[in-house]
Amino acid sequence: MKMEKHMDAKEAGERIKQLIVEELKAYVRESKENYSEELQATYYEEPIIQFAAADDPLFEEYKTLVSPDHATPREVFERSFGAGSYEGGTVISVVLPISEVIRRANRAQKEGPSREWALLRTFGDEYFIRAIRGHLPAYLSRLGYRAVAPLDTDWYSIQGSASGPVSNWSERHVAYAAGLGSFSINDGFISEKGIAIRLFSVVTDLQVTPDARTAATHTANCLLHSKGSCGVCITRCPVQAISEEGHDKIACMKFVYGEASRNWAVASGGDAKSGAGCGLCQTKVPCESRNPMRSVR
């Protein structure tokens, strides 16, 4: 039986939000899949979790801003649970900050990712995040709610375009809708825990009060966009895929998933299909592990 039947609806909603936050923090803290024996460190630190209303008009705007194929939460829900099943809900968005051990190793690199970062791509980004994405819907089900992680559906896809790959469910845009931060010149997402992060989200029929978006613009946390200063990520990119005009997604993708990257992933002990990633523009930059605009303000 759903919890709000036993108490005031608003009070129940806040209680459920807190339960979800506590559950996800505990999962990140306690999961064996979030720990590398080889590195003697976790892949991710304590997460940030926020909530967006599934009917937020911004999700409809993403069909213009991102792609006509970008799904709305209603579409996500009804593709999973059937036409007419949607009666409102919430999108839960989660920031997973990459651990200091891995970030520190990558700061020292200039031509490509560290071995630690390559291991993160396989065992953190692929194995652990897939596990926690599955855990959250299962947990919500135990509370009496239906939920689905869009990236784990059979309709989720990444398509090529003239400007580079485009997905039909963008975790970065979802995080922005949930008020978790804003975008960078390099197309990364700058949260309160910085840009060296990973994101995932779940759509559910749970209805709670959404968190507010506090960023004044969609690039408010980027020093270059907001203050005309910085641009460190431009100098960090080993393939010159970042400039003041923006991010060359195609050049970036070729480097991150190319043959050399796959070979380095295998040599490091990871999977070729995951690639070794890069992350140079996410480390040794002012926004690596914090919102740099906080100190400016």
PDB file of N, CA and C in Angstrom, residues 106-186:
ATOM      1  N   ASN A 106      43.912  11.189 -13.039  1.00  0.00           N
ATOM      2  CA  ASN A 106      43.669  11.764 -14.360  1.00  0.00           C
ATOM      3  C   ASN A 106      44.207  13.178 -14.494  1.00  0.00           C
ATOM      4  N   ARG A 107      44.362  13.880 -13.371  1.00  0.00           N
ATOM      5  CA  ARG A 107      44.910  15.239 -13.423  1.00  0.00           C
ATOM      6  C   ARG A 107      46.319  15.246 -14.001  1.00  0.00           C
ATOM      7  N   ALA A 108      47.052  14.185 -13.757  1.00  0.00           N
ATOM      8  CA  ALA A 108      48.456  14.131 -14.181  1.00  0.00           C
ATOM      9  C   ALA A 108      48.612  13.851 -15.671  1.00  0.00           C
ATOM     10  N   GLN A 109      47.517  13.494 -16.345  1.00  0.00           N
ATOM     11  CA  GLN A 109      47.590  13.089 -17.748  1.00  0.00           C
ATOM     12  C   GLN A 109      47.467  14.286 -18.693  1.00  0.00           C
ATOM     13  N   LYS A 110      48.108  14.140 -19.867  1.00  0.00           N
ATOM     14  CA  LYS A 110      48.056  15.197 -20.877  1.00  0.00           C
ATOM     15  C   LYS A 110      47.627  14.690 -22.247  1.00  0.00           C
ATOM     16  N   GLU A 111      47.898  13.434 -22.542  1.00  0.00           N
ATOM     17  CA  GLU A 111      47.617  12.890 -23.872  1.00  0.00           C
ATOM     18  C   GLU A 111      46.417  11.963 -23.918  1.00  0.00           C
ATOM     19  N   GLY A 112      46.005  11.461 -22.776  1.00  0.00           N
ATOM     20  CA  GLY A 112      44.891  10.526 -22.728  1.00  0.00           C
ATOM     21  C   GLY A 112      44.606  10.129 -21.291  1.00  0.00           C
ATOM     22  N   PRO A 113      43.605   9.297 -21.081  1.00  0.00           N
ATOM     23  CA  PRO A 113      43.175   8.971 -19.724  1.00  0.00           C
ATOM     24  C   PRO A 113      44.161   8.094 -18.959  1.00  0.00           C
ATOM     25  N   SER A 114      44.093   8.211 -17.657  1.00  0.00           N
ATOM     26  CA  SER A 114      44.899   7.362 -16.783  1.00  0.00           C
ATOM     27  C   SER A 114      44.345   5.943 -16.772  1.00  0.00           C
ATOM     28  N   ARG A 115      45.118   5.030 -16.251  1.00  0.00           N
ATOM     29  CA  ARG A 115      44.656   3.652 -16.106  1.00  0.00           C
ATOM     30  C   ARG A 115      43.445   3.601 -15.167  1.00  0.00           C
ATOM     31  N   GLU A 116      43.473   4.428 -14.121  1.00  0.00           N
ATOM     32  CA  GLU A 116      42.358   4.477 -13.181  1.00  0.00           C
ATOM     33  C   GLU A 116      41.068   4.903 -13.882  1.00  0.00           C
ATOM     34  N   TRP A 117      41.180   5.876 -14.773  1.00  0.00           N
ATOM     35  CA  TRP A 117      40.007   6.352 -15.507  1.00  0.00           C
ATOM     36  C   TRP A 117      39.493   5.270 -16.464  1.00  0.00           C
ATOM     37  N   ALA A 118      40.418   4.541 -17.069  1.00  0.00           N
ATOM     38  CA  ALA A 118      40.025   3.454 -17.971  1.00  0.00           C
ATOM     39  C   ALA A 118      39.262   2.363 -17.210  1.00  0.00           C
ATOM     40  N   LEU A 119      39.698   2.054 -15.998  1.00  0.00           N
ATOM     41  CA  LEU A 119      38.990   1.073 -15.180  1.00  0.00           C
ATOM     42  C   LEU A 119      37.600   1.591 -14.779  1.00  0.00           C
ATOM     43  N   LEU A 120      37.517   2.874 -14.498  1.00  0.00           N
ATOM     44  CA  LEU A 120      36.221   3.493 -14.187  1.00  0.00           C
ATOM     45  C   LEU A 120      35.226   3.284 -15.327  1.00  0.00           C
ATOM     46  N   ARG A 121      35.671   3.437 -16.554  1.00  0.00           N
ATOM     47  CA  ARG A 121      34.778   3.318 -17.706  1.00  0.00           C
ATOM     48  C   ARG A 121      34.104   1.948 -17.752  1.00  0.00           C
ATOM     49  N   THR A 122      34.856   0.907 -17.443  1.00  0.00           N
ATOM     50  CA  THR A 122      34.266  -0.436 -17.477  1.00  0.00           C
ATOM     51  C   THR A 122      33.522  -0.764 -16.193  1.00  0.00           C
ATOM     52  N   PHE A 123      34.194  -0.670 -15.067  1.00  0.00           N
ATOM     53  CA  PHE A 123      33.639  -1.202 -13.827  1.00  0.00           C
ATOM     54  C   PHE A 123      32.754  -0.204 -13.073  1.00  0.00           C
ATOM     55  N   GLY A 124      32.969   1.084 -13.323  1.00  0.00           N
ATOM     56  CA  GLY A 124      32.094   2.086 -12.731  1.00  0.00           C
ATOM     57  C   GLY A 124      30.954   2.443 -13.653  1.00  0.00           C
ATOM     58  N   ASP A 125      31.297   2.991 -14.818  1.00  0.00           N
ATOM     59  CA  ASP A 125      30.275   3.494 -15.751  1.00  0.00           C
ATOM     60  C   ASP A 125      29.379   2.391 -16.289  1.00  0.00           C
ATOM     61  N   GLU A 126      29.939   1.240 -16.575  1.00  0.00           N
ATOM     62  CA  GLU A 126      29.139   0.162 -17.160  1.00  0.00           C
ATOM     63  C   GLU A 126      28.523  -0.733 -16.086  1.00  0.00           C
ATOM     64  N   TYR A 127      29.332  -1.341 -15.257  1.00  0.00           N
ATOM     65  CA  TYR A 127      28.822  -2.336 -14.314  1.00  0.00           C
ATOM     66  C   TYR A 127      28.054  -1.718 -13.147  1.00  0.00           C
ATOM     67  N   PHE A 128      28.694  -0.787 -12.439  1.00  0.00           N
ATOM     68  CA  PHE A 128      28.034  -0.249 -11.250  1.00  0.00           C
ATOM     69  C   PHE A 128      26.814   0.597 -11.605  1.00  0.00           C
ATOM     70  N   ILE A 129      26.937   1.486 -12.565  1.00  0.00           N
ATOM     71  CA  ILE A 129      25.794   2.356 -12.878  1.00  0.00           C
ATOM     72  C   ILE A 129      24.627   1.544 -13.414  1.00  0.00           C
ATOM     73  N   ARG A 130      24.903   0.507 -14.176  1.00  0.00           N
ATOM     74  CA  ARG A 130      23.813  -0.361 -14.629  1.00  0.00           C
ATOM     75  C   ARG A 130      23.121  -0.993 -13.421  1.00  0.00           C
ATOM     76  N   ALA A 131      23.910  -1.385 -12.417  1.00  0.00           N
ATOM     77  CA  ALA A 131      23.349  -2.017 -11.223  1.00  0.00           C
ATOM     78  C   ALA A 131      22.484  -1.041 -10.424  1.00  0.00           C
ATOM     79  N   ILE A 132      22.958   0.168 -10.218  1.00  0.00           N
ATOM     80  CA  ILE A 132      22.194   1.120  -9.412  1.00  0.00           C
ATOM     81  C   ILE A 132      20.964   1.624 -10.174  1.00  0.00           C
ATOM     82  N   ARG A 133      21.060   1.686 -11.506  1.00  0.00           N
ATOM     83  CA  ARG A 133      19.879   2.046 -12.300  1.00  0.00           C
ATOM     84  C   ARG A 133      18.785   0.994 -12.157  1.00  0.00           C
ATOM     85  N   GLY A 134      19.177  -0.247 -12.010  1.00  0.00           N
ATOM     86  CA  GLY A 134      18.202  -1.305 -11.794  1.00  0.00           C
ATOM     87  C   GLY A 134      17.696  -1.344 -10.364  1.00  0.00           C
ATOM     88  N   HIS A 135      18.536  -0.944  -9.440  1.00  0.00           N
ATOM     89  CA  HIS A 135      18.166  -0.985  -8.025  1.00  0.00           C
ATOM     90  C   HIS A 135      17.057   0.016  -7.700  1.00  0.00           C
ATOM     91  N   LEU A 136      17.133   1.227  -8.253  1.00  0.00           N
ATOM     92  CA  LEU A 136      16.164   2.258  -7.895  1.00  0.00           C
ATOM     93  C   LEU A 136      14.732   1.889  -8.300  1.00  0.00           C
ATOM     94  N   PRO A 137      14.463   1.432  -9.539  1.00  0.00           N
ATOM     95  CA  PRO A 137      13.092   1.006  -9.853  1.00  0.00           C
ATOM     96  C   PRO A 137      12.606  -0.142  -8.968  1.00  0.00           C
ATOM     97  N   ALA A 138      13.498  -1.063  -8.637  1.00  0.00           N
ATOM     98  CA  ALA A 138      13.114  -2.180  -7.765  1.00  0.00           C
ATOM     99  C   ALA A 138      12.745  -1.670  -6.376  1.00  0.00           C
ATOM    100  N   TYR A 139      13.506  -0.703  -5.885  1.00  0.00           N
ATOM    101  CA  TYR A 139      13.205  -0.117  -4.576  1.00  0.00           C
ATOM    102  C   TYR A 139      11.868   0.610  -4.604  1.00  0.00           C
ATOM    103  N   LEU A 140      11.624   1.388  -5.656  1.00  0.00           N
ATOM    104  CA  LEU A 140      10.350   2.094  -5.784  1.00  0.00           C
ATOM    105  C   LEU A 140       9.186   1.114  -5.873  1.00  0.00           C
ATOM    106  N   SER A 141       9.410  -0.008  -6.532  1.00  0.00           N
ATOM    107  CA  SER A 141       8.374  -1.034  -6.630  1.00  0.00           C
ATOM    108  C   SER A 141       8.001  -1.565  -5.241  1.00  0.00           C
ATOM    109  N   ARG A 142       8.995  -1.724  -4.393  1.00  0.00           N
ATOM    110  CA  ARG A 142       8.717  -2.201  -3.035  1.00  0.00           C
ATOM    111  C   ARG A 142       7.916  -1.174  -2.234  1.00  0.00           C
ATOM    112  N   LEU A 143       8.053   0.108  -2.604  1.00  0.00           N
ATOM    113  CA  LEU A 143       7.279   1.164  -1.946  1.00  0.00           C
ATOM    114  C   LEU A 143       5.875   1.299  -2.544  1.00  0.00           C
ATOM    115  N   GLY A 144       5.625   0.584  -3.653  1.00  0.00           N
ATOM    116  CA  GLY A 144       4.301   0.607  -4.252  1.00  0.00           C
ATOM    117  C   GLY A 144       4.169   1.452  -5.500  1.00  0.00           C
ATOM    118  N   TYR A 145       5.302   1.785  -6.142  1.00  0.00           N
ATOM    119  CA  TYR A 145       5.274   2.641  -7.324  1.00  0.00           C
ATOM    120  C   TYR A 145       5.926   1.947  -8.517  1.00  0.00           C
ATOM    121  N   ARG A 146       5.453   2.290  -9.691  1.00  0.00           N
ATOM    122  CA  ARG A 146       6.073   1.796 -10.919  1.00  0.00           C
ATOM    123  C   ARG A 146       7.171   2.763 -11.349  1.00  0.00           C
ATOM    124  N   ALA A 147       8.232   2.226 -11.911  1.00  0.00           N
ATOM    125  CA  ALA A 147       9.351   3.069 -12.309  1.00  0.00           C
ATOM    126  C   ALA A 147      10.164   2.376 -13.395  1.00  0.00           C
ATOM    127  N   VAL A 148      10.846   3.186 -14.193  1.00  0.00           N
ATOM    128  CA  VAL A 148      11.676   2.651 -15.266  1.00  0.00           C
ATOM    129  C   VAL A 148      12.874   3.571 -15.491  1.00  0.00           C
ATOM    130  N   ALA A 149      14.016   2.969 -15.739  1.00  0.00           N
ATOM    131  CA  ALA A 149      15.219   3.712 -16.123  1.00  0.00           C
ATOM    132  C   ALA A 149      15.275   3.740 -17.651  1.00  0.00           C
ATOM    133  N   PRO A 150      15.085   4.895 -18.287  1.00  0.00           N
ATOM    134  CA  PRO A 150      15.024   4.947 -19.748  1.00  0.00           C
ATOM    135  C   PRO A 150      16.212   4.306 -20.461  1.00  0.00           C
ATOM    136  N   LEU A 151      17.424   4.421 -19.895  1.00  0.00           N
ATOM    137  CA  LEU A 151      18.589   3.860 -20.568  1.00  0.00           C
ATOM    138  C   LEU A 151      18.606   2.338 -20.568  1.00  0.00           C
ATOM    139  N   ASP A 152      17.724   1.726 -19.788  1.00  0.00           N
ATOM    140  CA  ASP A 152      17.660   0.269 -19.745  1.00  0.00           C
ATOM    141  C   ASP A 152      16.480  -0.293 -20.533  1.00  0.00           C
ATOM    142  N   THR A 153      15.871   0.533 -21.368  1.00  0.00           N
ATOM    143  CA  THR A 153      14.744   0.089 -22.191  1.00  0.00           C
ATOM    144  C   THR A 153      15.233  -0.320 -23.578  1.00  0.00           C
ATOM    145  N   ASP A 154      14.378  -1.039 -24.311  1.00  0.00           N
ATOM    146  CA  ASP A 154      14.778  -1.471 -25.651  1.00  0.00           C
ATOM    147  C   ASP A 154      14.630  -0.375 -26.696  1.00  0.00           C
ATOM    148  N   TRP A 155      13.976   0.734 -26.347  1.00  0.00           N
ATOM    149  CA  TRP A 155      13.811   1.833 -27.311  1.00  0.00           C
ATOM    150  C   TRP A 155      14.885   2.912 -27.180  1.00  0.00           C
ATOM    151  N   TYR A 156      15.641   2.897 -26.088  1.00  0.00           N
ATOM    152  CA  TYR A 156      16.684   3.916 -25.921  1.00  0.00           C
ATOM    153  C   TYR A 156      17.736   3.754 -27.008  1.00  0.00           C
ATOM    154  N   SER A 157      18.167   4.876 -27.586  1.00  0.00           N
ATOM    155  CA  SER A 157      19.179   4.805 -28.642  1.00  0.00           C
ATOM    156  C   SER A 157      19.968   6.101 -28.731  1.00  0.00           C
ATOM    157  N   ILE A 158      21.117   6.006 -29.356  1.00  0.00           N
ATOM    158  CA  ILE A 158      21.946   7.169 -29.687  1.00  0.00           C
ATOM    159  C   ILE A 158      22.108   7.180 -31.195  1.00  0.00           C
ATOM    160  N   GLN A 159      21.681   8.254 -31.819  1.00  0.00           N
ATOM    161  CA  GLN A 159      21.735   8.357 -33.270  1.00  0.00           C
ATOM    162  C   GLN A 159      22.782   9.374 -33.693  1.00  0.00           C
ATOM    163  N   GLY A 160      23.332   9.163 -34.877  1.00  0.00           N
ATOM    164  CA  GLY A 160      24.273  10.117 -35.426  1.00  0.00           C
ATOM    165  C   GLY A 160      23.559  11.306 -36.039  1.00  0.00           C
ATOM    166  N   SER A 161      24.209  12.449 -36.011  1.00  0.00           N
ATOM    167  CA  SER A 161      23.693  13.650 -36.656  1.00  0.00           C
ATOM    168  C   SER A 161      24.875  14.430 -37.208  1.00  0.00           C
ATOM    169  N   ALA A 162      24.588  15.502 -37.932  1.00  0.00           N
ATOM    170  CA  ALA A 162      25.665  16.295 -38.523  1.00  0.00           C
ATOM    171  C   ALA A 162      26.597  16.868 -37.467  1.00  0.00           C
ATOM    172  N   SER A 163      26.067  17.115 -36.257  1.00  0.00           N
ATOM    173  CA  SER A 163      26.876  17.708 -35.196  1.00  0.00           C
ATOM    174  C   SER A 163      27.418  16.675 -34.209  1.00  0.00           C
ATOM    175  N   GLY A 164      27.061  15.393 -34.434  1.00  0.00           N
ATOM    176  CA  GLY A 164      27.546  14.356 -33.535  1.00  0.00           C
ATOM    177  C   GLY A 164      26.416  13.516 -32.977  1.00  0.00           C
ATOM    178  N   PRO A 165      26.708  12.613 -32.040  1.00  0.00           N
ATOM    179  CA  PRO A 165      25.692  11.700 -31.496  1.00  0.00           C
ATOM    180  C   PRO A 165      24.625  12.431 -30.686  1.00  0.00           C
ATOM    181  N   VAL A 166      23.376  11.987 -30.831  1.00  0.00           N
ATOM    182  CA  VAL A 166      22.243  12.552 -30.098  1.00  0.00           C
ATOM    183  C   VAL A 166      21.410  11.398 -29.541  1.00  0.00           C
ATOM    184  N   SER A 167      21.088  11.439 -28.254  1.00  0.00           N
ATOM    185  CA  SER A 167      20.297  10.367 -27.645  1.00  0.00           C
ATOM    186  C   SER A 167      18.835  10.790 -27.521  1.00  0.00           C
ATOM    187  N   ASN A 168      17.975   9.800 -27.382  1.00  0.00           N
ATOM    188  CA  ASN A 168      16.556  10.107 -27.206  1.00  0.00           C
ATOM    189  C   ASN A 168      16.153  10.178 -25.731  1.00  0.00           C
ATOM    190  N   TRP A 169      17.142  10.189 -24.842  1.00  0.00           N
ATOM    191  CA  TRP A 169      16.942  10.513 -23.422  1.00  0.00           C
ATOM    192  C   TRP A 169      18.280  10.994 -22.884  1.00  0.00           C
ATOM    193  N   SER A 170      18.433  12.282 -22.742  1.00  0.00           N
ATOM    194  CA  SER A 170      19.706  12.876 -22.337  1.00  0.00           C
ATOM    195  C   SER A 170      19.762  13.042 -20.827  1.00  0.00           C
ATOM    196  N   GLU A 171      20.670  12.308 -20.183  1.00  0.00           N
ATOM    197  CA  GLU A 171      20.788  12.394 -18.738  1.00  0.00           C
ATOM    198  C   GLU A 171      21.200  13.796 -18.284  1.00  0.00           C
ATOM    199  N   ARG A 172      22.000  14.485 -19.090  1.00  0.00           N
ATOM    200  CA  ARG A 172      22.418  15.846 -18.728  1.00  0.00           C
ATOM    201  C   ARG A 172      21.234  16.810 -18.744  1.00  0.00           C
ATOM    202  N   HIS A 173      20.398  16.712 -19.763  1.00  0.00           N
ATOM    203  CA  HIS A 173      19.232  17.598 -19.839  1.00  0.00           C
ATOM    204  C   HIS A 173      18.216  17.268 -18.744  1.00  0.00           C
ATOM    205  N   VAL A 174      18.113  16.009 -18.406  1.00  0.00           N
ATOM    206  CA  VAL A 174      17.232  15.618 -17.308  1.00  0.00           C
ATOM    207  C   VAL A 174      17.759  16.192 -15.992  1.00  0.00           C
ATOM    208  N   ALA A 175      19.067  16.123 -15.777  1.00  0.00           N
ATOM    209  CA  ALA A 175      19.665  16.680 -14.564  1.00  0.00           C
ATOM    210  C   ALA A 175      19.431  18.186 -14.485  1.00  0.00           C
ATOM    211  N   TYR A 176      19.491  18.851 -15.625  1.00  0.00           N
ATOM    212  CA  TYR A 176      19.213  20.292 -15.632  1.00  0.00           C
ATOM    213  C   TYR A 176      17.766  20.556 -15.226  1.00  0.00           C
ATOM    214  N   ALA A 177      16.840  19.763 -15.755  1.00  0.00           N
ATOM    215  CA  ALA A 177      15.428  19.919 -15.407  1.00  0.00           C
ATOM    216  C   ALA A 177      15.199  19.718 -13.912  1.00  0.00           C
ATOM    217  N   ALA A 178      15.990  18.846 -13.301  1.00  0.00           N
ATOM    218  CA  ALA A 178      15.850  18.563 -11.872  1.00  0.00           C
ATOM    219  C   ALA A 178      16.590  19.567 -10.991  1.00  0.00           C
ATOM    220  N   GLY A 179      17.219  20.570 -11.611  1.00  0.00           N
ATOM    221  CA  GLY A 179      17.885  21.611 -10.842  1.00  0.00           C
ATOM    222  C   GLY A 179      19.234  21.233 -10.275  1.00  0.00           C
ATOM    223  N   LEU A 180      19.895  20.264 -10.916  1.00  0.00           N
ATOM    224  CA  LEU A 180      21.162  19.768 -10.386  1.00  0.00           C
ATOM    225  C   LEU A 180      22.389  20.533 -10.863  1.00  0.00           C
ATOM    226  N   GLY A 181      22.225  21.483 -11.779  1.00  0.00           N
ATOM    227  CA  GLY A 181      23.359  22.248 -12.259  1.00  0.00           C
ATOM    228  C   GLY A 181      23.123  22.817 -13.633  1.00  0.00           C
ATOM    229  N   SER A 182      24.213  22.994 -14.382  1.00  0.00           N
ATOM    230  CA  SER A 182      24.100  23.557 -15.729  1.00  0.00           C
ATOM    231  C   SER A 182      25.217  23.020 -16.617  1.00  0.00           C
ATOM    232  N   PHE A 183      25.196  23.431 -17.862  1.00  0.00           N
ATOM    233  CA  PHE A 183      26.133  22.913 -18.856  1.00  0.00           C
ATOM    234  C   PHE A 183      27.421  23.733 -18.910  1.00  0.00           C
ATOM    235  N   SER A 184      28.469  23.088 -19.444  1.00  0.00           N
ATOM    236  CA  SER A 184      29.775  23.709 -19.627  1.00  0.00           C
ATOM    237  C   SER A 184      30.049  23.938 -21.106  1.00  0.00           C
ATOM    238  N   ILE A 185      31.077  24.696 -21.399  1.00  0.00           N
ATOM    239  CA  ILE A 185      31.494  24.921 -22.783  1.00  0.00           C
ATOM    240  C   ILE A 185      31.854  23.608 -23.473  1.00  0.00           C
ATOM    241  N   ASN A 186      32.251  22.603 -22.690  1.00  0.00           N
ATOM    242  CA  ASN A 186      32.637  21.313 -23.274  1.00  0.00           C
ATOM    243  C   ASN A 186      31.477  20.326 -23.354  1.00  0.00           C
TER     244      ASN A 186
END
